[in-house]
XYZ file of C-alpha atoms in Angstrom:
567
model
C -0.302 0.023 -0.011
C 1.077 3.670 -0.795
C -0.103 6.293 1.764
C -2.264 9.384 0.164
C -1.699 12.702 1.784
C -4.349 12.200 4.159
C -3.249 9.152 5.701
C -5.682 7.015 3.830
C -4.849 3.799 1.759
C -5.605 5.671 -1.414
C -3.193 5.771 -4.678
C -3.442 1.986 -4.640
C -2.076 2.312 -8.376
C 1.311 3.889 -7.355
C 2.026 0.329 -5.847
C 1.432 -1.388 -9.420
C 4.713 -2.324 -11.235
C 3.287 -0.686 -14.285
C 3.267 2.805 -12.414
C 7.354 2.380 -11.653
C 7.700 1.232 -15.305
C 6.130 4.704 -16.207
C 8.267 6.773 -13.868
C 11.461 4.828 -15.278
C 10.429 5.621 -18.823
C 9.134 8.943 -18.329
C 11.890 10.403 -15.947
C 13.455 13.561 -17.449
C 16.977 12.535 -15.892
C 19.285 9.823 -17.305
C 18.831 6.597 -15.095
C 21.004 3.581 -15.428
C 21.107 0.776 -13.060
C 24.283 -1.396 -12.569
C 24.762 -4.830 -10.889
C 27.072 -5.232 -7.775
C 29.957 -5.672 -10.012
C 29.361 -2.470 -11.971
C 27.888 -3.985 -14.889
C 24.990 -2.348 -16.484
C 21.757 -3.998 -16.201
C 18.961 -1.204 -17.526
C 19.046 2.299 -18.815
C 15.866 4.623 -19.271
C 15.134 6.450 -22.518
C 16.538 9.693 -21.017
C 19.810 8.080 -20.663
C 19.643 6.649 -24.097
C 19.204 10.089 -25.324
C 21.840 11.715 -23.325
C 24.422 9.086 -23.817
C 23.679 8.308 -27.498
C 23.653 4.712 -26.827
C 20.722 2.144 -26.616
C 19.993 0.291 -23.698
C 20.715 -3.101 -25.626
C 24.246 -1.583 -26.565
C 25.173 -0.940 -22.910
C 23.545 -4.003 -21.365
C 26.513 -5.985 -19.669
C 28.966 -3.349 -20.249
C 30.991 -2.236 -17.299
C 29.680 1.319 -16.643
C 32.842 2.668 -15.554
C 34.843 1.526 -18.391
C 32.449 2.230 -20.835
C 31.260 5.679 -19.742
C 32.885 7.483 -16.812
C 35.773 9.906 -17.926
C 37.207 13.113 -16.310
C 36.019 16.627 -17.589
C 38.704 16.783 -19.876
C 37.864 13.791 -21.406
C 40.765 11.456 -19.884
C 40.328 8.057 -18.208
C 39.288 7.835 -14.634
C 41.478 5.258 -12.832
C 39.190 2.700 -11.370
C 40.569 3.134 -7.843
C 39.991 6.977 -7.878
C 36.293 6.272 -9.344
C 33.741 7.731 -6.383
C 31.040 5.665 -7.949
C 32.780 2.295 -7.507
C 33.720 2.969 -4.062
C 30.138 3.651 -3.329
C 29.089 0.587 -4.848
C 31.614 -1.559 -2.799
C 30.591 0.273 0.128
C 26.614 0.161 -0.705
C 26.558 4.037 0.485
C 25.140 6.792 -1.616
C 27.625 9.278 -3.728
C 27.530 12.292 -6.128
C 29.558 13.921 -8.399
C 29.570 17.486 -10.507
C 30.780 18.147 -13.839
C 32.250 14.367 -14.774
C 32.646 13.208 -18.055
C 30.464 10.637 -19.427
C 31.523 9.072 -23.015
C 28.651 9.437 -25.333
C 28.527 6.918 -28.170
C 29.187 9.332 -30.985
C 32.483 9.808 -29.489
C 31.520 13.342 -27.672
C 31.697 14.137 -24.030
C 28.980 14.688 -21.707
C 29.756 16.577 -18.842
C 27.010 15.691 -16.095
C 26.130 15.957 -12.622
C 25.200 12.525 -10.892
C 24.438 10.754 -7.956
C 23.964 7.231 -6.931
C 22.064 5.184 -4.376
C 22.024 1.398 -3.421
C 19.385 -0.899 -4.598
C 18.227 -3.752 -2.731
C 16.444 -6.856 -3.678
C 15.252 -9.767 -1.721
C 16.925 -8.319 1.625
C 20.439 -8.037 -0.233
C 22.220 -5.320 -2.198
C 21.367 -5.957 -5.989
C 23.572 -3.076 -7.340
C 23.400 0.899 -7.669
C 20.847 3.349 -9.394
C 22.866 6.262 -11.016
C 20.816 9.251 -11.854
C 22.655 11.725 -14.124
C 21.621 15.097 -15.898
C 23.782 17.402 -18.252
C 25.708 19.764 -16.439
C 24.780 23.601 -16.735
C 27.163 25.036 -19.646
C 28.023 21.467 -21.000
C 26.608 21.953 -24.414
C 24.980 18.423 -24.393
C 21.846 19.743 -25.758
C 22.725 19.158 -29.057
C 25.854 21.440 -29.250
C 29.045 19.933 -30.451
C 31.508 18.956 -27.871
C 35.094 17.696 -28.251
C 35.578 14.561 -30.567
C 36.916 11.615 -28.495
C 39.921 11.249 -30.914
C 41.167 15.015 -30.287
C 42.075 14.556 -26.789
C 45.082 12.530 -26.146
C 42.802 9.810 -24.529
C 44.543 6.363 -25.402
C 41.656 4.675 -23.561
C 38.771 6.480 -25.279
C 40.596 5.832 -28.588
C 41.227 2.188 -28.106
C 37.801 1.380 -27.096
C 36.497 3.637 -30.373
C 38.689 1.151 -32.229
C 37.565 -2.066 -30.522
C 33.880 -0.663 -31.318
C 34.897 -0.327 -34.821
C 36.109 -3.806 -35.005
C 32.767 -5.009 -33.630
C 30.978 -3.180 -36.446
C 33.107 -4.841 -39.380
C 32.694 -8.392 -37.477
C 28.872 -8.232 -37.779
C 28.842 -8.855 -41.720
C 30.992 -10.428 -44.249
C 29.348 -8.510 -46.929
C 31.772 -5.684 -48.126
C 29.090 -3.070 -49.146
C 27.366 -3.690 -45.852
C 30.552 -3.341 -43.550
C 31.377 -0.088 -45.206
C 28.294 1.330 -44.928
C 27.934 0.393 -41.313
C 31.779 1.885 -40.637
C 30.853 4.921 -42.489
C 27.519 5.362 -40.412
C 29.793 4.899 -37.193
C 32.455 7.113 -38.034
C 30.107 9.928 -38.909
C 29.939 12.010 -36.763
C 32.201 10.147 -34.192
C 35.392 11.144 -35.709
C 34.447 13.380 -38.864
C 31.794 15.285 -40.293
C 32.125 13.557 -43.720
C 33.712 9.924 -44.693
C 34.316 8.727 -48.133
C 35.741 5.142 -48.761
C 37.483 4.335 -52.152
C 37.917 0.729 -53.420
C 40.575 -0.967 -55.832
C 38.001 -3.241 -57.747
C 39.037 -5.020 -60.916
C 41.656 -2.604 -61.946
C 39.666 0.344 -61.221
C 39.297 2.683 -58.316
C 35.624 3.469 -57.082
C 34.145 5.463 -54.546
C 31.534 3.085 -52.771
C 30.777 5.296 -49.898
C 29.968 8.940 -49.084
C 28.546 9.617 -45.751
C 27.590 12.968 -44.173
C 25.585 14.250 -41.220
C 22.059 13.701 -40.869
C 19.999 16.156 -43.073
C 22.955 16.342 -45.496
C 22.602 17.672 -49.234
C 21.863 14.144 -50.999
C 23.939 15.598 -53.871
C 26.957 15.027 -52.193
C 26.635 11.431 -52.679
C 26.780 11.940 -56.367
C 30.747 11.802 -55.847
C 30.140 7.963 -55.615
C 31.173 5.824 -58.628
C 34.277 5.087 -60.915
C 37.133 7.433 -60.217
C 39.820 8.342 -62.580
C 43.023 6.282 -62.848
C 45.541 6.663 -60.022
C 48.329 8.155 -61.991
C 51.668 7.055 -60.605
C 53.442 10.643 -60.929
C 50.862 12.628 -58.973
C 51.399 14.010 -55.663
C 47.863 13.811 -54.476
C 47.579 12.399 -50.944
C 44.826 10.052 -52.386
C 46.898 8.994 -55.381
C 49.802 8.385 -52.914
C 47.948 6.489 -50.534
C 46.615 4.181 -53.163
C 49.913 3.356 -54.323
C 51.023 2.170 -50.734
C 51.953 5.806 -49.339
C 51.705 6.538 -45.505
C 48.573 8.303 -44.152
C 48.243 11.777 -45.136
C 46.856 14.965 -42.975
C 45.448 17.816 -45.013
C 45.048 21.399 -43.684
C 43.732 24.419 -45.929
C 46.751 24.725 -47.959
C 46.904 20.944 -49.212
C 43.105 20.830 -49.653
C 43.453 24.087 -51.984
C 46.631 22.944 -53.700
C 46.087 22.912 -57.592
C 45.442 19.357 -58.812
C 47.952 17.593 -60.850
C 45.979 14.679 -62.235
C 42.505 13.641 -63.091
C 41.839 11.615 -59.876
C 43.488 14.491 -57.847
C 40.961 16.944 -59.452
C 38.131 15.130 -58.566
C 39.188 14.593 -54.856
C 39.912 18.433 -54.818
C 36.439 19.022 -56.134
C 34.886 16.742 -53.573
C 36.771 18.251 -50.427
C 35.959 21.983 -51.562
C 32.500 21.006 -52.188
C 32.010 19.941 -48.695
C 33.843 23.050 -47.430
C 36.554 21.025 -45.973
C 38.800 22.476 -43.619
C 40.893 19.559 -42.526
C 41.124 16.055 -43.785
C 42.808 12.613 -43.326
C 43.202 10.210 -45.839
C 44.805 6.953 -44.861
C 45.253 3.344 -47.010
C 42.953 0.414 -46.550
C 45.682 -2.245 -46.508
C 46.651 -5.598 -45.635
C 50.145 -7.141 -45.493
C 49.750 -8.257 -49.140
C 48.242 -5.238 -50.688
C 46.238 -1.700 -50.626
C 42.730 -2.540 -51.316
C 41.538 1.161 -51.061
C 41.506 4.421 -49.192
C 39.657 6.215 -46.480
C 39.066 9.899 -46.449
C 37.774 11.762 -43.311
C 36.529 15.252 -43.516
C 35.937 18.112 -41.098
C 34.434 21.440 -41.825
C 34.616 23.360 -38.893
C 37.880 25.364 -38.629
C 37.871 25.238 -34.701
C 38.405 21.216 -34.780
C 41.086 20.517 -37.234
C 42.575 17.032 -37.567
C 45.696 16.422 -35.525
C 48.705 13.863 -35.218
C 46.472 11.766 -32.820
C 43.632 11.588 -35.386
C 45.977 10.677 -38.215
C 47.401 7.637 -35.745
C 43.681 6.737 -35.027
C 42.519 6.945 -38.458
C 45.631 4.986 -39.942
C 44.850 2.076 -37.131
C 41.180 2.202 -38.528
C 42.149 1.964 -42.173
C 44.212 -1.225 -41.282
C 41.556 -2.800 -39.521
C 38.994 -2.134 -42.516
C 41.633 -3.211 -44.898
C 41.799 -6.676 -43.226
C 37.975 -6.800 -42.977
C 37.606 -6.191 -46.844
C 40.363 -8.692 -47.630
C 38.571 -11.521 -45.415
C 35.400 -10.562 -47.142
C 36.743 -10.905 -50.629
C 38.300 -14.065 -49.514
C 34.996 -15.552 -48.159
C 33.324 -14.408 -51.312
C 35.562 -16.320 -53.432
C 35.399 -19.424 -51.510
C 31.708 -19.022 -50.993
C 31.442 -19.176 -55.082
C 33.855 -21.907 -55.521
C 31.804 -24.020 -52.795
C 28.398 -23.101 -54.433
C 29.575 -23.951 -57.903
C 30.766 -27.178 -56.368
C 27.634 -27.826 -54.488
C 25.263 -27.094 -57.445
C 27.497 -29.212 -59.802
C 27.061 -32.317 -57.734
C 23.385 -31.867 -57.232
C 22.450 -34.540 -59.830
C 19.431 -34.641 -62.506
C 16.610 -36.650 -61.060
C 15.265 -39.834 -62.675
C 11.504 -40.271 -63.152
C 11.048 -43.948 -62.356
C 7.774 -45.263 -63.627
C 4.665 -43.395 -62.564
C 6.664 -41.619 -59.681
C 7.567 -38.087 -60.092
C 10.590 -36.493 -58.347
C 11.543 -32.679 -57.966
C 14.101 -31.088 -55.733
C 15.224 -27.599 -54.970
C 18.600 -26.194 -53.516
C 18.828 -22.798 -52.195
C 22.240 -21.248 -51.126
C 22.301 -19.418 -47.631
C 21.831 -15.666 -48.142
C 24.627 -13.447 -48.819
C 27.068 -12.965 -45.759
C 26.404 -16.239 -44.565
C 28.467 -19.451 -45.425
C 27.791 -22.249 -47.978
C 27.503 -25.646 -46.028
C 27.226 -29.209 -47.333
C 23.496 -29.680 -47.805
C 22.773 -32.230 -50.597
C 20.280 -34.503 -52.291
C 20.240 -37.714 -54.443
C 17.910 -40.059 -56.070
C 18.868 -43.292 -58.044
C 17.168 -46.706 -59.466
C 18.992 -49.257 -57.737
C 19.929 -52.649 -59.249
C 16.385 -54.384 -57.799
C 14.286 -51.741 -59.382
C 13.737 -49.810 -56.216
C 14.273 -46.169 -56.094
C 16.759 -44.610 -53.665
C 16.114 -41.412 -51.952
C 19.102 -39.460 -49.901
C 19.168 -36.111 -48.256
C 21.939 -35.206 -46.162
C 23.932 -32.448 -44.484
C 27.803 -32.489 -43.627
C 28.719 -30.642 -40.558
C 30.541 -27.539 -41.395
C 29.750 -24.326 -43.410
C 32.650 -23.795 -45.685
C 34.695 -25.366 -48.746
C 35.827 -28.255 -46.608
C 32.274 -28.976 -46.071
C 31.126 -28.844 -49.674
C 34.261 -31.098 -50.578
C 33.092 -33.681 -47.821
C 29.694 -33.698 -49.217
C 31.017 -34.684 -52.543
C 32.943 -37.580 -51.218
C 29.976 -38.837 -49.099
C 27.715 -38.297 -52.044
C 29.875 -40.691 -54.385
C 30.618 -43.131 -51.676
C 26.953 -43.522 -50.907
C 25.849 -44.404 -54.219
C 28.523 -46.979 -54.797
C 27.358 -48.926 -51.273
C 23.628 -48.694 -51.920
C 24.530 -50.063 -55.619
C 26.994 -52.671 -54.368
C 24.259 -54.951 -53.088
C 20.600 -55.166 -52.152
C 20.460 -55.071 -48.644
C 18.162 -52.604 -45.989
C 18.882 -48.940 -45.890
C 20.257 -49.392 -42.309
C 23.093 -51.884 -43.260
C 24.380 -49.426 -46.017
C 24.322 -46.523 -43.593
C 26.355 -48.822 -41.236
C 28.847 -49.511 -43.708
C 29.150 -45.903 -44.862
C 29.611 -44.855 -41.237
C 32.419 -47.612 -40.673
C 34.114 -45.974 -43.855
C 33.906 -42.576 -43.117
C 37.024 -41.755 -41.215
C 39.181 -43.879 -43.727
C 37.818 -42.712 -47.110
C 36.439 -39.292 -46.504
C 37.401 -35.707 -44.677
C 34.024 -35.409 -43.253
C 34.014 -35.574 -39.547
C 30.074 -35.669 -38.789
C 27.119 -35.820 -41.273
C 23.269 -36.491 -41.063
C 21.424 -38.058 -43.793
C 18.311 -40.026 -44.434
C 18.502 -42.890 -46.991
C 15.204 -44.271 -48.178
C 13.680 -46.831 -50.651
C 10.944 -46.592 -52.482
C 9.124 -49.834 -53.329
C 6.311 -51.273 -55.430
C 5.011 -52.057 -58.743
C 3.789 -49.357 -61.234
C 0.383 -49.786 -60.470
C 0.876 -49.757 -56.769
C 0.943 -49.916 -53.801
C 4.042 -48.107 -52.912
C 6.019 -48.533 -49.735
C 8.643 -46.583 -48.130
C 11.762 -47.972 -46.208
C 14.195 -45.749 -44.605
C 16.778 -44.908 -41.891
C 17.599 -41.608 -40.453
C 21.194 -40.843 -39.186
C 20.498 -37.772 -37.006
C 18.317 -36.120 -39.634
C 15.263 -34.179 -39.543
C 12.354 -36.755 -39.953
C 10.636 -37.177 -43.444
C 7.412 -35.637 -44.113
C 4.332 -37.277 -45.708
C 1.289 -35.264 -46.831
C -1.841 -36.609 -48.311
C -4.398 -35.214 -50.542
C -6.818 -34.952 -47.945
C -5.091 -32.153 -46.256
C -3.211 -34.349 -43.689
C 0.578 -34.299 -42.887
C 2.656 -36.271 -40.458
C 6.361 -36.735 -39.749
C 7.755 -40.151 -40.115
C 9.733 -40.181 -36.867
C 10.634 -43.927 -36.864
C 13.999 -45.128 -37.818
C 16.105 -42.686 -36.132
C 19.815 -43.159 -35.050
C 23.017 -41.420 -34.386
C 24.526 -39.081 -36.775
C 27.405 -40.502 -38.813
C 30.836 -39.967 -37.258
C 30.171 -40.065 -33.573
C 31.795 -43.540 -33.217
C 29.224 -44.430 -30.411
C 27.073 -47.130 -31.970
C 27.914 -50.477 -32.909
C 25.912 -50.846 -35.953
C 22.252 -52.223 -36.039
C 20.684 -49.018 -36.837
C 16.997 -49.400 -37.265
C 15.036 -49.527 -40.367
C 11.359 -48.298 -40.420
C 8.678 -48.839 -43.182
C 5.375 -46.905 -44.123
C 2.826 -47.096 -46.718
C 2.759 -44.237 -49.444
C -0.860 -43.632 -49.915
C -2.334 -42.861 -53.623
C -1.461 -39.062 -54.490
C 0.767 -38.677 -51.488
C 3.810 -36.505 -51.331
C 6.909 -37.393 -49.359
C 9.193 -34.458 -48.427
C 12.742 -34.779 -47.441
C 14.795 -31.538 -46.336
C 17.658 -30.086 -44.471
C 17.463 -28.084 -41.208
C 17.935 -24.734 -42.773
C 14.268 -25.187 -43.995
C 12.749 -25.440 -40.121
C 15.647 -23.807 -38.249
C 15.415 -19.934 -38.184
C 17.379 -17.861 -35.677
C 14.974 -16.749 -32.518
C 12.776 -19.639 -33.033
C 12.792 -23.145 -31.814
C 12.880 -26.452 -33.698
C 9.199 -27.452 -32.730
C 7.948 -24.073 -33.966
C 9.863 -24.622 -37.685
C 8.397 -28.234 -37.664
C 5.030 -27.135 -36.925
C 5.134 -24.322 -39.814
C 6.311 -26.982 -42.069
C 3.566 -29.446 -41.423
C 1.040 -27.144 -41.871
C 2.339 -25.376 -45.060
C 2.766 -29.005 -46.560
C -0.664 -30.060 -45.778
C -2.246 -27.004 -47.342
C -0.212 -27.365 -50.477
C -0.405 -31.385 -50.755
C -2.866 -31.126 -53.779
C -0.611 -28.532 -55.687
C 1.629 -29.701 -58.565
C 4.604 -31.258 -57.227
C 6.960 -28.350 -58.698
C 4.711 -25.659 -57.311
C 4.469 -27.527 -53.939
C 8.243 -27.315 -53.780
C 8.492 -23.812 -54.766
C 5.910 -22.500 -52.191
C 7.363 -24.465 -49.525
C 10.554 -22.673 -49.801
C 8.760 -19.450 -50.001
C 6.964 -19.616 -46.975
C 9.354 -21.515 -44.946
C 12.762 -19.906 -45.825
C 12.324 -16.392 -44.854
C 14.811 -15.597 -42.079
C 16.977 -18.574 -42.588
C 20.658 -18.301 -42.363
C 21.616 -21.781 -43.669
C 21.390 -23.158 -47.206
C 18.458 -25.572 -47.709
C 17.929 -28.775 -49.830
C 14.472 -30.371 -50.666
C 13.614 -33.402 -52.289
C 10.118 -34.221 -52.812
C 8.517 -37.416 -54.299
C 4.773 -37.749 -55.526
C 3.131 -41.250 -55.575
C 0.453 -41.564 -58.543
C -3.010 -40.815 -57.355
């Protein structure tokens, strides 16, 4: 209960959790809650705005290391931090005019106070309340860039954040777009990225402040050749020169080549007063250049900024090189995989179709495959499999497994479990595959029917059988350990099931039902419902629609193999 002003038991609403959530969210001051070790566990919207950081981005980070600075921007030693001392003692504390490092690299001068938070009768952490100090200019005015002070801790933290940004994707364009959005306005007012691509130099990104003139981005595109004789800082950097610091004199110098003229026009159109141009390099080559621009005369780049930008350039160069190497490997793996996915037979009245969908750009190609072939006794063999791994080695392993399974299945007429046992025995001796899953099935029956399925599963998702009446069920029998575990002594189980007239059997890899953020049961349930709804569609349409409805959000490659029994 909460007492009202007259002493009664009014204002019951103030005791509701929603009331305090409303207070937390609408409070005009920044509020950050830390746990007993000083890690951030919550931040209100006002704190997000003041610090230019989302609550999600701050969660789990050390409050002191991430945010706390002196008023001049330098790091505060942990042993001198009054907030950490208060946290250790479980006592209130306050400070005035301290620095809080914003997400955009600027410094917020803040007045703050903190008080211990208790939960369940014991210390649960500390609540830190802060507001912008008077005269701090935090309401939107420009304050010092973190790179301008000689703050090695702040600069190292900034480089670490840049590395994290680049690590979020292996797609070059997306990585550079994220990088540019990160650098502006933390380090510069404008950023331009030039890449060497197939013998040309292309300006692939131009990023400026919010509300910028979009016409400035027209400077993107193919640039003139980087003539070696030019003294232009950009040309020299592209040919392996050292990072260059440009003041008004260098920015206004007459150009001596076509590329120099383009760069001079670009800088002058922005009203640049200071710039740095650094190479994007690896140990093997220069892949491009990064140009950072400031337009305010009061904040010229200095030697510390040049060193920081050079460090950023090296990190970006490595990220681009890794992305390109990944892209080439991906292309090879995907081509290998597609070439090994065979043309399907059409045995008698049975109809077969299959689909293979590579993983989205930025993800890795795996070892998914399907196969179907007629055995020596006239039965039709169906295979769906997935080699553990997501790289060129997985694709190569898939090729080995594919060929060996065909040979073993053709060699003698025996149950599917015996064939898979022999494959498992031979796996370490003949292939580079460490582990794999698969379903091997036989479809048996005379041309006029009835048809029967015999199968065994080595750790693979179960086959799905859909009938024309709109019913679909998973065939969960015949399950055993995946290949390569070396835990079994053979004797995998076989399973059998009738294939009703007009039914559709669907074999698939886990990329179809596993989507980040959802559990496997949810994915299997969705697939069963879609298969039931599509059971009367032509087989090609059935496969296409299953992929369309199921693959959104998947980060893995997908293989599906479908068989339609005559109705």
